[in-house]
Amino acid sequence: VSLRPFQLHRPGSLEEATELLERHGEDAAPYCGATELVLLMKLGLADYRHLVDLKGIEELRRLARDDRHLHVGAAVTHRQIERSQLVRDCLPGLAEMEREVANLRVRNVGTLGGNLCFADPHSDPATFLLAADAELVCRRGSAGPRIVPIARFTSGAYETALEPGELLVGVRIPVPPAHTGLAHGKFAFHERPTTTVACLARVAEGRVAEARVAVGAVGPLAVRAPEAEMALAGLPVESPDPAVLEEAGWLAAAASGATSDGSGSAEYKRHLVGVLVRRCFRDALSRALRSTATGSRAGSAT
Ligand SMILES: Cc1cc2nc3c(=O)[nH]c(=O)nc-3n(C[C@H](O)[C@H](O)[C@H](O)COP(=O)(O)OP(=O)(O)OC[C@H]3O[C@@H](n4cnc5c(N)ncnc54)[C@H](O)[C@@H]3O)c2cc1C
């Protein structure tokens, strides 16, 4: 296993990066942490003469919030998100999910943008961001941004809606309103997840006013489970009926598109989805009950 020689480019702007990618065409690839790209090259599954490092572009390293959104640049690492006080304050479920990604070495260099652009079905962030209703900011050179909802960004296993030459600039995630909790659950034999689930619960007048359920890793794409969401809406918060939670679990499993592969049979994965949805929705509910002010500790587990 060895790497063939390549030239490294370090553009300082998006325009420069696009120009480099256009100039070298199929011989070039962009990267952020390179944890996936270099692995592919080492295995002989990809071969590029020119690698374009996007980490020097300031816009892609942005981690900030405004009134409505948390903005995470594509080159922000999993570890930076996990440790950010800003993230812990306004979207603690995101920091908690990131803590569960891979191992410390991968989290230190791997980025949110690289994870989403690689579009490995075994992804934690893709599922979480689906439940969070995130949008992706894509851009090519000096053109204006193209905003793509996360549900339309991943178009299949290892496939995205990025157009030729277009780069992912960042992700914008709505800051949950008060009385809203977001939780993530996963099951993994090794580092990459076998099953991922993310739930959002918004509570009003003692009942579930809004429920979101996303399931990933079991099939080619992370998906929302609208029938499970409908079953959970209206559920009393104080003593949620276990039969309704169980039904929601099975509805989510049915919607998950689970397929049999090296991680397990479709039937086994559907079972895992059912269990994780029940647990994860309970977590989201208890976080919603603890969250008070908009954007401050909303969804906090502490
Ligand atoms: C041992 C191991 C365990 C792992 N476990 C997990 C896990 O538990 N959960 C999980 O979710 N993930 C897991 N992963 C995946 C990990 O999260 C990704 O490897 C990492 O996030 C990829 O980020 P990167 O910056 O290194 O990507 P890179 O390798 O830099 O890029 C990946 C791909 O995206 C393209 N790309 C990168 N950035 C951009 C951009 N801004 N615009 C357009 N295209 C771009 C590159 O050309 C490349 O094709 C694991 C990986 C490893 C190696």
Short mmCIF file of C-alpha atoms and ligand atoms in Angstrom, two decimals, residues 30-37 54 60 74 78 100-102 106 110-111 114-115 117-118 122-125 162 167-168 186 191-193, ligand 1:
data_model
loop_
_atom_site.label_atom_id
_atom_site.label_comp_id
_atom_site.label_asym_id
_atom_site.label_seq_id
_atom_site.Cartn_x
_atom_site.Cartn_y
_atom_site.Cartn_z
CA PRO A 30 -10.32 19.01 -2.95
CA TYR A 31 -9.94 17.89 0.64
CA CYS A 32 -10.32 19.11 4.20
CA GLY A 33 -8.96 16.50 6.65
CA ALA A 34 -8.07 13.94 3.94
CA THR A 35 -8.95 11.03 6.26
CA GLU A 36 -11.13 9.52 3.52
CA LEU A 37 -9.36 10.83 0.43
CA LEU A 54 -9.35 23.79 1.58
CA LEU A 60 -14.64 27.23 5.60
CA ALA A 74 -16.99 22.73 6.02
CA HIS A 78 -15.40 17.00 14.53
CA GLU A 100 -19.43 9.71 19.35
CA VAL A 101 -17.89 9.96 15.86
CA ALA A 102 -14.99 7.59 15.09
CA VAL A 106 -10.06 10.83 13.22
CA GLY A 110 -11.72 14.77 10.00
CA THR A 111 -14.22 17.52 9.26
CA GLY A 114 -15.54 16.01 4.49
CA ASN A 115 -17.96 13.64 6.20
CA CYS A 117 -19.19 15.29 0.91
CA PHE A 118 -17.87 11.73 1.15
CA HIS A 122 -22.44 5.03 7.75
CA SER A 123 -22.48 8.62 8.92
CA ASP A 124 -23.55 10.11 12.25
CA PRO A 125 -23.76 13.79 11.18
CA LEU A 162 -22.64 18.99 -5.57
CA LEU A 167 -17.53 23.13 -3.09
CA LEU A 168 -19.30 22.78 0.22
CA LYS A 186 -26.13 5.00 17.47
CA GLU A 191 -16.03 2.79 14.63
CA ARG A 192 -18.38 3.41 11.73
CA PRO A 193 -22.01 3.16 12.81
C1 LIG B 1 -11.44 4.72 11.44
C2 LIG B 1 -12.59 5.61 11.05
C3 LIG B 1 -13.76 5.59 11.79
C4 LIG B 1 -14.82 6.41 11.44
N1 LIG B 1 -15.98 6.39 12.20
C5 LIG B 1 -17.00 7.23 11.90
C6 LIG B 1 -18.19 7.29 12.72
O1 LIG B 1 -18.33 6.61 13.73
N2 LIG B 1 -19.18 8.13 12.33
C7 LIG B 1 -19.07 8.92 11.23
O2 LIG B 1 -19.98 9.68 10.93
N3 LIG B 1 -17.95 8.89 10.46
C8 LIG B 1 -16.92 8.08 10.77
N4 LIG B 1 -15.80 8.07 10.01
C9 LIG B 1 -15.73 8.98 8.87
C10 LIG B 1 -15.09 10.30 9.27
O3 LIG B 1 -16.04 11.08 9.94
C11 LIG B 1 -14.64 10.97 8.02
O4 LIG B 1 -13.48 10.26 7.67
C12 LIG B 1 -14.28 12.42 8.12
O5 LIG B 1 -15.28 13.22 8.69
C13 LIG B 1 -14.05 12.93 6.71
O6 LIG B 1 -13.61 14.27 6.81
P1 LIG B 1 -12.30 14.73 6.05
O7 LIG B 1 -12.23 16.19 6.24
O8 LIG B 1 -11.10 13.96 6.47
O9 LIG B 1 -12.69 14.34 4.55
P2 LIG B 1 -11.74 14.33 3.28
O10 LIG B 1 -11.02 13.03 3.18
O11 LIG B 1 -10.91 15.58 3.27
O12 LIG B 1 -12.81 14.45 2.11
C14 LIG B 1 -13.75 13.42 1.87
C15 LIG B 1 -14.34 13.58 0.46
O13 LIG B 1 -15.07 14.79 0.35
C16 LIG B 1 -14.51 15.68 -0.63
N5 LIG B 1 -14.52 16.99 0.01
C17 LIG B 1 -13.98 17.31 1.22
N6 LIG B 1 -14.29 18.57 1.54
C18 LIG B 1 -15.03 19.08 0.53
C19 LIG B 1 -15.65 20.35 0.32
N7 LIG B 1 -15.58 21.35 1.21
N8 LIG B 1 -16.34 20.53 -0.83
C20 LIG B 1 -16.43 19.52 -1.75
N9 LIG B 1 -15.88 18.31 -1.59
C21 LIG B 1 -15.18 18.08 -0.46
C22 LIG B 1 -13.11 15.15 -0.92
O14 LIG B 1 -12.72 15.39 -2.27
C23 LIG B 1 -13.29 13.66 -0.65
O15 LIG B 1 -13.83 13.02 -1.77
C24 LIG B 1 -14.71 7.26 10.32
C25 LIG B 1 -13.52 7.29 9.58
C26 LIG B 1 -12.46 6.49 9.92
C27 LIG B 1 -11.19 6.56 9.10
#
